[in-house]
Amino acid sequence: MARRSDAFNPEGRAPADGEFARIGRWLLPLADDLPGLGDLVPRTLIDNGDDALAVRPAEPLVISMDMAVAGTHFPAAAAVADAAVKALRAALSDLAAMGARPWFYTLGLVLPDGLSDADWQALHDTLRAENRHWQVRCLGGDLTRGPGLVFSVQVHGLSERPLTRCDARAGEDLWVTGTLGGSAGGLAGLQGERPLLPTLQDAFYRPALPLTFMQAANPLLSAAIDISDGLVSDLQHLLSASALSAELLLDEVPVNPDLLHHDTRAEALDRALYGGEDYQVLFTAPPEHSTRLQTLAQHQAQPISRIGRLRANEPDQPRQLTARWQGRPFSLRTSNTGYDHFA
Ligand SMILES: Nc1ncnc2c1ncn2[C@@H]1O[C@H](COP(=O)(O)OP(=O)(O)OP(=O)(O)O)[C@@H](O)[C@H]1O
Ligand SMILES: Cc1ncc(C[n+]2csc(CCOP(=O)(O)O)c2C)c(N)n1
Ligand SMILES: [Mg+2]
């Protein structure tokens, strides 16, 4: 039975709008049981509210941390609840890439002055809805005041067989989930560079993670990586880790169709290849699994596209990434190594 400290029952000891009261009112309840969580409920030994959490995982624990900073990962003017969803989904996407099932997360929050009760309520309600949607709970975290919004989300997942970036093999197919480029289109809209379509704004703030599909497909796959920096950049991470070359078939790349309201096909393809933050998963699998993968994807209404093939590196040659588009060789900007926070 988990032990729970009642240190956060302020009962007149702490100011009603102080740190402890806010944690008690808005954050601790995010650890509450959710209907339908079933055996995913962590067996906690020491619950949230103490100095630290203690848990006993029944399977290998898969851990990843992601930060989201106002002005860097989302516009400084973003609503706190929108930013929270993006931060949580970006973090959970690493569990999708590992083929792991989410267990719980911990949440570091830096909040600016002047957050209203309505903002807190929206933050709480949104995270509760996210928890229910992804079948996950927030079991702890940290809260401080600072000059702007920062989220630091550490996700904890479970998997008997976490997928890596380094186990792809020559001759296997390259696949990607969902559609690409929508998040970059949404960001361009939010920044006033093009009209803002609600579907693209959603692609930016609320990426549709392939979590369920990746858990079910895990036994059929050899390697995977989530697309945070951009398809070309993240594919190169996978190729480096697996010491392989690849050819991309650009006509098969699932460009978000809503981009075509305002982009040419070439502009939309560019966002799909280099935009990043779609938080879809690029994965590899032997060709003999392709029918099973397509059937599984259909059952789950999860779009997947086969976008290329892996091959061995030429002897004494560096890894190569080539592409074809509309019947012709297409020159990729392979020097585009994705979003670099310090370049
Ligand atoms: N401060 C740090 N201390 C130790 N290791 C770090 C630190 N920052 C990053 N790393 C490690 O570097 C690797 C790459 O980190 P990165 O944040 O780029 O992860 P990613 O999954 O490739 O991208 P994303 O964060 O967009 O999901 C990870 O394995 C991560 O654990
Ligand atoms: C305001 C604003 N400006 C630019 C971007 C674009 N951007 C920021 S981080 C990142 C890669 C993933 O980040 P990380 O490697 O930290 O996980 C990208 C494509 C944005 N989202 N918001
Ligand atoms: Mg990642």
mmCIF file of C-alpha atoms and ligand atoms in Angstrom:
data_model
loop_
_atom_site.group_PDB
_atom_site.id
_atom_site.type_symbol
_atom_site.label_atom_id
_atom_site.label_comp_id
_atom_site.label_asym_id
_atom_site.label_seq_id
_atom_site.Cartn_x
_atom_site.Cartn_y
_atom_site.Cartn_z
ATOM 1 C CA MET A 1 0.000 0.000 0.000
ATOM 2 C CA ALA A 2 1.416 3.383 -0.984
ATOM 3 C CA ARG A 3 2.223 5.853 1.760
ATOM 4 C CA ARG A 4 0.975 9.388 1.171
ATOM 5 C CA SER A 5 2.191 12.400 3.097
ATOM 6 C CA ASP A 6 -0.461 15.032 3.816
ATOM 7 C CA ALA A 7 2.081 17.853 3.802
ATOM 8 C CA PHE A 8 0.001 19.535 1.109
ATOM 9 C CA ASN A 9 -3.111 19.920 3.137
ATOM 10 C CA PRO A 10 -2.525 23.610 3.878
ATOM 11 C CA GLU A 11 -5.586 24.082 6.187
ATOM 12 C CA GLY A 12 -4.992 27.732 6.949
ATOM 13 C CA ARG A 13 -1.224 27.361 7.381
ATOM 14 C CA ALA A 14 -0.290 28.541 3.878
ATOM 15 C CA PRO A 15 -1.599 31.504 1.877
ATOM 16 C CA ALA A 16 -4.454 30.384 -0.399
ATOM 17 C CA ASP A 17 -2.611 31.561 -3.514
ATOM 18 C CA GLY A 18 0.857 30.439 -2.352
ATOM 19 C CA GLU A 19 3.059 27.725 -3.828
ATOM 20 C CA PHE A 20 1.884 24.898 -1.576
ATOM 21 C CA ALA A 21 -1.773 25.733 -1.993
ATOM 22 C CA ARG A 22 -1.367 25.819 -5.778
ATOM 23 C CA ILE A 23 0.445 22.489 -5.809
ATOM 24 C CA GLY A 24 -2.215 20.977 -3.576
ATOM 25 C CA ARG A 25 -5.119 22.355 -5.572
ATOM 26 C CA TRP A 26 -3.957 22.057 -9.168
ATOM 27 C CA LEU A 27 -1.040 19.630 -9.392
ATOM 28 C CA LEU A 28 -1.356 16.855 -6.794
ATOM 29 C CA PRO A 29 -4.776 15.760 -8.117
ATOM 30 C CA LEU A 30 -3.076 14.988 -11.457
ATOM 31 C CA ALA A 31 -1.794 11.845 -9.709
ATOM 32 C CA ASP A 32 -5.319 10.606 -8.977
ATOM 33 C CA ASP A 33 -6.463 7.299 -10.363
ATOM 34 C CA LEU A 34 -8.171 7.538 -13.694
ATOM 35 C CA PRO A 35 -10.995 5.276 -14.738
ATOM 36 C CA GLY A 36 -9.727 2.600 -17.108
ATOM 37 C CA LEU A 37 -6.049 2.771 -16.197
ATOM 38 C CA GLY A 38 -6.234 -0.826 -14.957
ATOM 39 C CA ASP A 39 -2.871 -2.523 -14.537
ATOM 40 C CA LEU A 40 -1.068 0.539 -15.829
ATOM 41 C CA VAL A 41 -1.529 2.180 -12.436
ATOM 42 C CA PRO A 42 1.971 2.301 -10.985
ATOM 43 C CA ARG A 43 2.519 0.385 -7.784
ATOM 44 C CA THR A 44 3.887 3.341 -5.877
ATOM 45 C CA LEU A 45 5.741 2.666 -2.639
ATOM 46 C CA ILE A 46 5.862 6.312 -1.614
ATOM 47 C CA ASP A 47 3.355 8.636 -3.274
ATOM 48 C CA ASN A 48 3.640 12.186 -4.548
ATOM 49 C CA GLY A 49 3.790 14.753 -1.734
ATOM 50 C CA ASP A 50 6.943 13.483 -0.058
ATOM 51 C CA ASP A 51 10.559 14.453 -0.871
ATOM 52 C CA ALA A 52 10.664 11.876 -3.630
ATOM 53 C CA LEU A 53 8.601 9.213 -5.267
ATOM 54 C CA ALA A 54 9.386 5.512 -4.958
ATOM 55 C CA VAL A 55 8.081 3.030 -7.515
ATOM 56 C CA ARG A 56 8.705 -0.613 -8.329
ATOM 57 C CA PRO A 57 8.497 -1.215 -12.093
ATOM 58 C CA ALA A 58 7.320 -4.653 -13.178
ATOM 59 C CA GLU A 59 9.130 -4.333 -16.534
ATOM 60 C CA PRO A 60 12.198 -2.482 -17.856
ATOM 61 C CA LEU A 61 11.719 1.250 -17.250
ATOM 62 C CA VAL A 62 12.130 3.551 -20.289
ATOM 63 C CA ILE A 63 12.950 7.134 -19.264
ATOM 64 C CA SER A 64 13.204 10.328 -21.308
ATOM 65 C CA MET A 65 13.240 14.043 -20.482
ATOM 66 C CA ASP A 66 12.151 16.899 -22.726
ATOM 67 C CA MET A 67 12.050 20.615 -22.053
ATOM 68 C CA ALA A 68 9.782 23.205 -23.653
ATOM 69 C CA VAL A 69 10.654 26.889 -23.258
ATOM 70 C CA ALA A 70 8.550 29.951 -24.143
ATOM 71 C CA GLY A 71 9.993 31.706 -27.183
ATOM 72 C CA THR A 72 12.060 28.638 -28.139
ATOM 73 C CA HIS A 73 9.572 25.769 -28.398
ATOM 74 C CA PHE A 74 6.330 27.742 -28.549
ATOM 75 C CA PRO A 75 5.460 31.440 -29.045
ATOM 76 C CA ALA A 76 5.916 33.501 -25.880
ATOM 77 C CA ALA A 77 2.251 34.546 -26.185
ATOM 78 C CA ALA A 78 0.971 30.943 -26.066
ATOM 79 C CA ALA A 79 -1.717 30.068 -23.536
ATOM 80 C CA VAL A 80 -0.244 28.035 -20.685
ATOM 81 C CA ALA A 81 -2.619 25.118 -21.363
ATOM 82 C CA ASP A 82 -1.682 24.936 -25.082
ATOM 83 C CA ALA A 83 2.017 24.997 -24.241
ATOM 84 C CA ALA A 84 1.521 22.269 -21.628
ATOM 85 C CA VAL A 85 -0.105 19.915 -24.136
ATOM 86 C CA LYS A 86 2.714 20.439 -26.620
ATOM 87 C CA ALA A 87 5.353 19.895 -23.930
ATOM 88 C CA LEU A 88 3.725 16.683 -22.668
ATOM 89 C CA ARG A 89 3.126 15.233 -26.145
ATOM 90 C CA ALA A 90 6.690 16.032 -27.278
ATOM 91 C CA ALA A 91 7.946 14.109 -24.253
ATOM 92 C CA LEU A 92 5.570 11.156 -24.710
ATOM 93 C CA SER A 93 6.661 10.942 -28.345
ATOM 94 C CA ASP A 94 10.005 9.532 -27.207
ATOM 95 C CA LEU A 95 8.094 6.660 -25.568
ATOM 96 C CA ALA A 96 6.233 6.086 -28.851
ATOM 97 C CA ALA A 97 9.612 5.892 -30.608
ATOM 98 C CA MET A 98 10.809 3.295 -28.095
ATOM 99 C CA GLY A 99 7.627 1.240 -28.565
ATOM 100 C CA ALA A 100 7.009 1.618 -24.828
ATOM 101 C CA ARG A 101 3.734 2.221 -23.013
ATOM 102 C CA PRO A 102 3.513 5.354 -20.880
ATOM 103 C CA TRP A 103 3.489 4.668 -17.139
ATOM 104 C CA PHE A 104 3.772 8.081 -15.486
ATOM 105 C CA TYR A 105 5.517 11.423 -15.846
ATOM 106 C CA THR A 106 6.987 14.033 -13.567
ATOM 107 C CA LEU A 107 6.555 17.708 -14.381
ATOM 108 C CA GLY A 108 8.952 20.594 -13.767
ATOM 109 C CA LEU A 109 7.161 23.938 -14.128
ATOM 110 C CA VAL A 110 8.581 27.456 -14.284
ATOM 111 C CA LEU A 111 5.694 29.904 -14.299
ATOM 112 C CA PRO A 112 5.703 33.680 -14.753
ATOM 113 C CA ASP A 113 4.016 36.082 -12.349
ATOM 114 C CA GLY A 114 0.372 36.877 -12.736
ATOM 115 C CA LEU A 115 -1.034 33.514 -13.753
ATOM 116 C CA SER A 116 -4.765 33.790 -13.024
ATOM 117 C CA ASP A 117 -6.987 31.164 -11.429
ATOM 118 C CA ALA A 118 -8.537 30.704 -14.879
ATOM 119 C CA ASP A 119 -5.055 29.893 -16.294
ATOM 120 C CA TRP A 120 -4.455 27.382 -13.475
ATOM 121 C CA GLN A 121 -7.868 25.830 -14.020
ATOM 122 C CA ALA A 122 -7.169 25.524 -17.776
ATOM 123 C CA LEU A 123 -3.733 24.011 -17.097
ATOM 124 C CA HIS A 124 -5.216 21.501 -14.665
ATOM 125 C CA ASP A 125 -8.194 20.568 -16.872
ATOM 126 C CA THR A 126 -6.027 20.170 -19.963
ATOM 127 C CA LEU A 127 -3.468 17.958 -18.252
ATOM 128 C CA ARG A 128 -6.274 15.865 -16.775
ATOM 129 C CA ALA A 129 -7.742 15.380 -20.252
ATOM 130 C CA GLU A 130 -4.288 14.506 -21.616
ATOM 131 C CA ASN A 131 -3.747 12.000 -18.804
ATOM 132 C CA ARG A 132 -7.010 10.303 -19.634
ATOM 133 C CA HIS A 133 -6.340 10.360 -23.376
ATOM 134 C CA TRP A 134 -2.860 8.827 -23.148
ATOM 135 C CA GLN A 135 -3.628 6.706 -20.066
ATOM 136 C CA VAL A 136 -0.851 8.233 -18.000
ATOM 137 C CA ARG A 137 -0.566 10.110 -14.676
ATOM 138 C CA CYS A 138 1.575 12.905 -13.303
ATOM 139 C CA LEU A 139 3.197 11.551 -10.139
ATOM 140 C CA GLY A 140 5.363 14.466 -9.082
ATOM 141 C CA GLY A 141 7.394 17.440 -10.138
ATOM 142 C CA ASP A 142 8.710 20.827 -9.118
ATOM 143 C CA LEU A 143 7.305 24.357 -9.293
ATOM 144 C CA THR A 144 9.152 27.673 -9.336
ATOM 145 C CA ARG A 145 8.569 31.227 -10.501
ATOM 146 C CA GLY A 146 10.647 32.563 -13.386
ATOM 147 C CA PRO A 147 10.706 35.100 -16.220
ATOM 148 C CA GLY A 148 8.782 32.877 -18.661
ATOM 149 C CA LEU A 149 7.044 29.546 -19.056
ATOM 150 C CA VAL A 150 9.231 26.441 -18.983
ATOM 151 C CA PHE A 151 8.065 22.833 -18.896
ATOM 152 C CA SER A 152 10.397 19.992 -18.103
ATOM 153 C CA VAL A 153 8.660 16.663 -18.569
ATOM 154 C CA GLN A 154 10.280 13.388 -17.578
ATOM 155 C CA VAL A 155 8.321 10.451 -18.944
ATOM 156 C CA HIS A 156 8.542 6.921 -17.614
ATOM 157 C CA GLY A 157 7.381 4.053 -19.796
ATOM 158 C CA LEU A 158 7.501 0.276 -19.683
ATOM 159 C CA SER A 159 8.652 -2.133 -22.367
ATOM 160 C CA GLU A 160 10.144 -5.607 -22.432
ATOM 161 C CA ARG A 161 11.762 -4.641 -25.747
ATOM 162 C CA PRO A 162 12.559 -0.925 -26.090
ATOM 163 C CA LEU A 163 13.233 -0.069 -29.757
ATOM 164 C CA THR A 164 16.515 1.699 -30.508
ATOM 165 C CA ARG A 165 17.917 3.749 -33.397
ATOM 166 C CA CYS A 166 20.793 1.337 -33.975
ATOM 167 C CA ASP A 167 19.258 -2.028 -34.899
ATOM 168 C CA ALA A 168 18.048 -1.322 -38.453
ATOM 169 C CA ARG A 169 19.362 -3.697 -41.162
ATOM 170 C CA ALA A 170 20.198 -3.305 -44.883
ATOM 171 C CA GLY A 171 17.295 -4.366 -47.122
ATOM 172 C CA GLU A 172 14.632 -3.262 -44.642
ATOM 173 C CA ASP A 173 11.845 -0.783 -45.393
ATOM 174 C CA LEU A 174 11.626 2.727 -43.994
ATOM 175 C CA TRP A 175 8.187 3.730 -42.751
ATOM 176 C CA VAL A 176 6.673 6.796 -41.156
ATOM 177 C CA THR A 177 3.450 7.267 -39.161
ATOM 178 C CA GLY A 178 0.871 10.009 -39.731
ATOM 179 C CA THR A 179 1.547 13.080 -41.857
ATOM 180 C CA LEU A 180 4.471 15.503 -41.872
ATOM 181 C CA GLY A 181 4.966 19.244 -42.239
ATOM 182 C CA GLY A 182 1.766 20.310 -40.473
ATOM 183 C CA SER A 183 3.544 21.479 -37.335
ATOM 184 C CA ALA A 184 5.937 23.699 -39.309
ATOM 185 C CA GLY A 185 2.945 25.089 -41.243
ATOM 186 C CA GLY A 186 1.170 25.810 -37.945
ATOM 187 C CA LEU A 187 4.222 27.586 -36.513
ATOM 188 C CA ALA A 188 4.553 29.707 -39.683
ATOM 189 C CA GLY A 189 0.887 30.654 -39.244
ATOM 190 C CA LEU A 190 1.335 31.487 -35.552
ATOM 191 C CA GLN A 191 4.292 33.674 -36.505
ATOM 192 C CA GLY A 192 2.183 35.535 -39.072
ATOM 193 C CA GLU A 193 4.087 34.250 -42.112
ATOM 194 C CA ARG A 194 0.996 32.652 -43.661
ATOM 195 C CA PRO A 195 -2.711 32.287 -42.823
ATOM 196 C CA LEU A 196 -3.238 30.134 -39.734
ATOM 197 C CA LEU A 197 -5.441 27.085 -40.321
ATOM 198 C CA PRO A 198 -6.919 25.508 -37.148
ATOM 199 C CA THR A 199 -5.830 22.026 -38.278
ATOM 200 C CA LEU A 200 -2.213 23.172 -38.631
ATOM 201 C CA GLN A 201 -2.330 25.028 -35.306
ATOM 202 C CA ASP A 202 -3.419 21.688 -33.816
ATOM 203 C CA ALA A 203 -0.574 19.870 -35.602
ATOM 204 C CA PHE A 204 1.787 22.263 -33.777
ATOM 205 C CA TYR A 205 0.211 22.270 -30.300
ATOM 206 C CA ARG A 206 -1.475 18.856 -30.257
ATOM 207 C CA PRO A 207 0.539 16.391 -32.385
ATOM 208 C CA ALA A 208 -1.314 13.070 -32.868
ATOM 209 C CA LEU A 209 1.105 10.588 -31.321
ATOM 210 C CA PRO A 210 1.224 7.008 -32.686
ATOM 211 C CA LEU A 211 1.634 5.585 -29.159
ATOM 212 C CA THR A 212 -0.818 2.697 -29.391
ATOM 213 C CA PHE A 213 0.316 1.658 -32.843
ATOM 214 C CA MET A 214 4.008 1.664 -31.886
ATOM 215 C CA GLN A 215 3.363 -0.565 -28.865
ATOM 216 C CA ALA A 216 1.422 -3.059 -30.975
ATOM 217 C CA ALA A 217 3.902 -2.949 -33.887
ATOM 218 C CA ASN A 218 6.989 -3.188 -31.643
ATOM 219 C CA PRO A 219 7.632 -6.948 -32.190
ATOM 220 C CA LEU A 220 7.615 -6.442 -35.986
ATOM 221 C CA LEU A 221 10.096 -3.545 -36.006
ATOM 222 C CA SER A 222 13.887 -3.286 -35.949
ATOM 223 C CA ALA A 223 14.494 0.399 -35.121
ATOM 224 C CA ALA A 224 12.661 3.701 -34.624
ATOM 225 C CA ILE A 225 13.133 7.417 -33.924
ATOM 226 C CA ASP A 226 10.601 10.187 -33.374
ATOM 227 C CA ILE A 227 10.636 13.173 -35.703
ATOM 228 C CA SER A 228 11.380 16.235 -33.612
ATOM 229 C CA ASP A 229 14.047 17.964 -35.717
ATOM 230 C CA GLY A 230 12.745 16.990 -39.184
ATOM 231 C CA LEU A 231 12.526 13.834 -41.317
ATOM 232 C CA VAL A 232 15.871 14.319 -43.091
ATOM 233 C CA SER A 233 17.715 15.157 -39.910
ATOM 234 C CA ASP A 234 16.187 12.421 -37.742
ATOM 235 C CA LEU A 235 16.576 9.823 -40.509
ATOM 236 C CA GLN A 236 20.279 10.678 -40.572
ATOM 237 C CA HIS A 237 20.476 10.054 -36.813
ATOM 238 C CA LEU A 238 18.985 6.600 -37.376
ATOM 239 C CA LEU A 239 21.312 5.886 -40.332
ATOM 240 C CA SER A 240 24.394 6.937 -38.351
ATOM 241 C CA ALA A 241 23.379 4.840 -35.363
ATOM 242 C CA SER A 242 22.717 1.781 -37.568
ATOM 243 C CA ALA A 243 25.693 2.461 -39.947
ATOM 244 C CA LEU A 244 23.473 2.306 -43.062
ATOM 245 C CA SER A 245 22.587 4.271 -46.215
ATOM 246 C CA ALA A 246 19.082 4.857 -47.574
ATOM 247 C CA GLU A 247 16.990 5.983 -50.511
ATOM 248 C CA LEU A 248 13.883 8.075 -49.822
ATOM 249 C CA LEU A 249 10.901 7.918 -52.203
ATOM 250 C CA LEU A 250 9.580 11.453 -51.840
ATOM 251 C CA ASP A 251 6.318 10.754 -53.688
ATOM 252 C CA GLU A 252 5.460 8.410 -50.788
ATOM 253 C CA VAL A 253 6.230 10.952 -48.038
ATOM 254 C CA PRO A 254 2.860 11.756 -46.366
ATOM 255 C CA VAL A 255 2.775 15.543 -46.668
ATOM 256 C CA ASN A 256 0.019 17.089 -44.503
ATOM 257 C CA PRO A 257 -2.668 17.855 -47.131
ATOM 258 C CA ASP A 258 -3.804 21.041 -45.351
ATOM 259 C CA LEU A 259 -0.478 22.660 -46.224
ATOM 260 C CA LEU A 260 -1.583 22.759 -49.863
ATOM 261 C CA HIS A 261 -4.180 25.480 -49.119
ATOM 262 C CA HIS A 262 -1.337 28.004 -49.082
ATOM 263 C CA ASP A 263 1.858 26.169 -50.129
ATOM 264 C CA THR A 264 2.986 24.847 -53.512
ATOM 265 C CA ARG A 265 3.720 21.105 -53.555
ATOM 266 C CA ALA A 266 7.441 21.864 -53.366
ATOM 267 C CA GLU A 267 6.980 24.199 -50.342
ATOM 268 C CA ALA A 268 4.805 21.644 -48.568
ATOM 269 C CA LEU A 269 7.348 18.888 -49.252
ATOM 270 C CA ASP A 270 10.071 21.140 -47.845
ATOM 271 C CA ARG A 271 8.152 21.558 -44.571
ATOM 272 C CA ALA A 272 7.586 17.782 -44.433
ATOM 273 C CA LEU A 273 11.290 17.052 -44.938
ATOM 274 C CA TYR A 274 12.874 19.733 -42.772
ATOM 275 C CA GLY A 275 10.160 21.311 -40.585
ATOM 276 C CA GLY A 276 10.222 18.983 -37.599
ATOM 277 C CA GLU A 277 8.059 18.804 -34.467
ATOM 278 C CA ASP A 278 5.437 16.563 -36.070
ATOM 279 C CA TYR A 279 6.299 13.971 -33.395
ATOM 280 C CA GLN A 280 5.476 11.148 -35.770
ATOM 281 C CA VAL A 281 7.718 8.072 -35.742
ATOM 282 C CA LEU A 282 10.125 6.913 -38.424
ATOM 283 C CA PHE A 283 10.581 3.144 -38.128
ATOM 284 C CA THR A 284 12.237 0.283 -39.981
ATOM 285 C CA ALA A 285 11.031 -3.274 -40.587
ATOM 286 C CA PRO A 286 11.896 -6.293 -42.735
ATOM 287 C CA PRO A 287 9.886 -6.340 -46.004
ATOM 288 C CA GLU A 288 8.197 -9.625 -45.000
ATOM 289 C CA HIS A 289 6.341 -7.754 -42.228
ATOM 290 C CA SER A 290 4.858 -5.101 -44.497
ATOM 291 C CA THR A 291 1.425 -6.739 -44.954
ATOM 292 C CA ARG A 292 1.059 -7.369 -41.201
ATOM 293 C CA LEU A 293 2.072 -3.782 -40.491
ATOM 294 C CA GLN A 294 -0.473 -2.432 -42.955
ATOM 295 C CA THR A 295 -3.225 -4.618 -41.483
ATOM 296 C CA LEU A 296 -2.360 -3.539 -37.947
ATOM 297 C CA ALA A 297 -2.309 0.120 -38.995
ATOM 298 C CA GLN A 298 -5.693 -0.240 -40.695
ATOM 299 C CA HIS A 299 -7.229 -1.842 -37.577
ATOM 300 C CA GLN A 300 -6.003 1.062 -35.496
ATOM 301 C CA ALA A 301 -6.922 3.741 -38.066
ATOM 302 C CA GLN A 302 -3.262 4.801 -37.882
ATOM 303 C CA PRO A 303 -1.937 6.001 -41.235
ATOM 304 C CA ILE A 304 1.525 4.672 -42.075
ATOM 305 C CA SER A 305 3.562 5.141 -45.266
ATOM 306 C CA ARG A 306 6.486 3.170 -46.660
ATOM 307 C CA ILE A 307 8.861 5.932 -47.734
ATOM 308 C CA GLY A 308 12.121 4.202 -48.634
ATOM 309 C CA ARG A 309 14.588 1.387 -48.323
ATOM 310 C CA LEU A 310 17.781 0.875 -46.323
ATOM 311 C CA ARG A 311 20.976 -0.345 -47.925
ATOM 312 C CA ALA A 312 24.502 -1.168 -46.787
ATOM 313 C CA ASN A 313 27.134 1.571 -46.976
ATOM 314 C CA GLU A 314 29.485 1.265 -49.994
ATOM 315 C CA PRO A 315 32.864 -0.136 -48.898
ATOM 316 C CA ASP A 316 35.119 2.691 -47.643
ATOM 317 C CA GLN A 317 32.403 5.272 -48.433
ATOM 318 C CA PRO A 318 30.541 7.451 -45.984
ATOM 319 C CA ARG A 319 26.849 6.844 -45.362
ATOM 320 C CA GLN A 320 24.635 8.106 -48.208
ATOM 321 C CA LEU A 321 21.109 9.449 -48.216
ATOM 322 C CA THR A 322 19.604 9.734 -51.699
ATOM 323 C CA ALA A 323 16.073 10.577 -52.855
ATOM 324 C CA ARG A 324 13.805 10.415 -55.891
ATOM 325 C CA TRP A 325 10.846 12.706 -56.595
ATOM 326 C CA GLN A 326 8.516 12.609 -59.590
ATOM 327 C CA GLY A 327 10.709 10.074 -61.394
ATOM 328 C CA ARG A 328 13.987 11.979 -60.980
ATOM 329 C CA PRO A 329 16.850 12.055 -58.482
ATOM 330 C CA PHE A 330 16.227 14.797 -55.911
ATOM 331 C CA SER A 331 18.999 16.538 -54.036
ATOM 332 C CA LEU A 332 18.309 16.606 -50.280
ATOM 333 C CA ARG A 333 19.877 19.194 -47.997
ATOM 334 C CA THR A 334 21.606 16.524 -45.946
ATOM 335 C CA SER A 335 23.759 19.188 -44.311
ATOM 336 C CA ASN A 336 20.506 20.341 -42.683
ATOM 337 C CA THR A 337 21.101 18.694 -39.354
ATOM 338 C CA GLY A 338 17.837 19.949 -37.904
ATOM 339 C CA TYR A 339 17.058 22.476 -35.241
ATOM 340 C CA ASP A 340 20.241 23.440 -33.407
ATOM 341 C CA HIS A 341 19.644 25.473 -30.236
ATOM 342 C CA PHE A 342 23.180 26.858 -30.304
ATOM 343 C CA ALA A 343 24.046 27.214 -34.032
HETATM 344 N N1 LIG B 1 21.871 17.738 -20.116
HETATM 345 C C1 LIG B 1 22.135 16.508 -20.574
HETATM 346 N N2 LIG B 1 22.840 15.636 -19.822
HETATM 347 C C2 LIG B 1 23.077 14.383 -20.265
HETATM 348 N N3 LIG B 1 22.658 13.901 -21.442
HETATM 349 C C3 LIG B 1 21.966 14.712 -22.238
HETATM 350 C C4 LIG B 1 21.670 16.064 -21.856
HETATM 351 N N4 LIG B 1 20.964 16.637 -22.841
HETATM 352 C C5 LIG B 1 20.787 15.695 -23.789
HETATM 353 N N5 LIG B 1 21.387 14.528 -23.444
HETATM 354 C C6 LIG B 1 21.358 13.260 -24.190
HETATM 355 O O1 LIG B 1 21.637 13.474 -25.561
HETATM 356 C C7 LIG B 1 20.821 12.648 -26.408
HETATM 357 C C8 LIG B 1 20.147 13.515 -27.454
HETATM 358 O O2 LIG B 1 19.302 14.436 -26.793
HETATM 359 P P1 LIG B 1 18.099 15.145 -27.519
HETATM 360 O O3 LIG B 1 17.437 16.040 -26.541
HETATM 361 O O4 LIG B 1 18.536 15.708 -28.818
HETATM 362 O O5 LIG B 1 17.118 13.898 -27.719
HETATM 363 P P2 LIG B 1 16.306 13.476 -28.983
HETATM 364 O O6 LIG B 1 15.349 12.412 -28.587
HETATM 365 O O7 LIG B 1 17.257 13.180 -30.098
HETATM 366 O O8 LIG B 1 15.534 14.775 -29.395
HETATM 367 P P3 LIG B 1 14.208 15.360 -28.715
HETATM 368 O O9 LIG B 1 14.634 16.023 -27.442
HETATM 369 O O10 LIG B 1 13.761 16.354 -29.719
HETATM 370 O O11 LIG B 1 13.265 14.218 -28.513
HETATM 371 C C9 LIG B 1 19.819 11.942 -25.495
HETATM 372 O O12 LIG B 1 20.182 10.583 -25.360
HETATM 373 C C10 LIG B 1 19.949 12.685 -24.167
HETATM 374 O O13 LIG B 1 19.750 11.859 -23.040
HETATM 375 C C1 LIG B 2 8.764 29.995 -31.049
HETATM 376 C C2 LIG B 2 9.307 28.822 -31.806
HETATM 377 N N1 LIG B 2 10.335 29.015 -32.659
HETATM 378 C C3 LIG B 2 10.878 27.960 -33.325
HETATM 379 C C4 LIG B 2 10.375 26.703 -33.157
HETATM 380 C C5 LIG B 2 10.965 25.528 -33.914
HETATM 381 N N2 LIG B 2 11.669 24.559 -33.067
HETATM 382 C C6 LIG B 2 12.005 24.799 -31.798
HETATM 383 S S1 LIG B 2 12.748 23.491 -31.078
HETATM 384 C C7 LIG B 2 12.643 22.553 -32.479
HETATM 385 C C8 LIG B 2 13.194 21.146 -32.561
HETATM 386 C C9 LIG B 2 12.847 20.240 -31.418
HETATM 387 O O1 LIG B 2 13.327 20.751 -30.195
HETATM 388 P P1 LIG B 2 14.262 19.929 -29.175
HETATM 389 O O2 LIG B 2 15.468 19.454 -29.976
HETATM 390 O O3 LIG B 2 14.628 20.885 -28.084
HETATM 391 O O4 LIG B 2 13.438 18.789 -28.676
HETATM 392 C C10 LIG B 2 12.025 23.291 -33.494
HETATM 393 C C11 LIG B 2 11.773 22.811 -34.888
HETATM 394 C C12 LIG B 2 9.291 26.566 -32.257
HETATM 395 N N3 LIG B 2 8.734 25.346 -32.012
HETATM 396 N N4 LIG B 2 8.770 27.619 -31.598
HETATM 397 MG MG MG B 3 13.479 11.767 -29.570
#
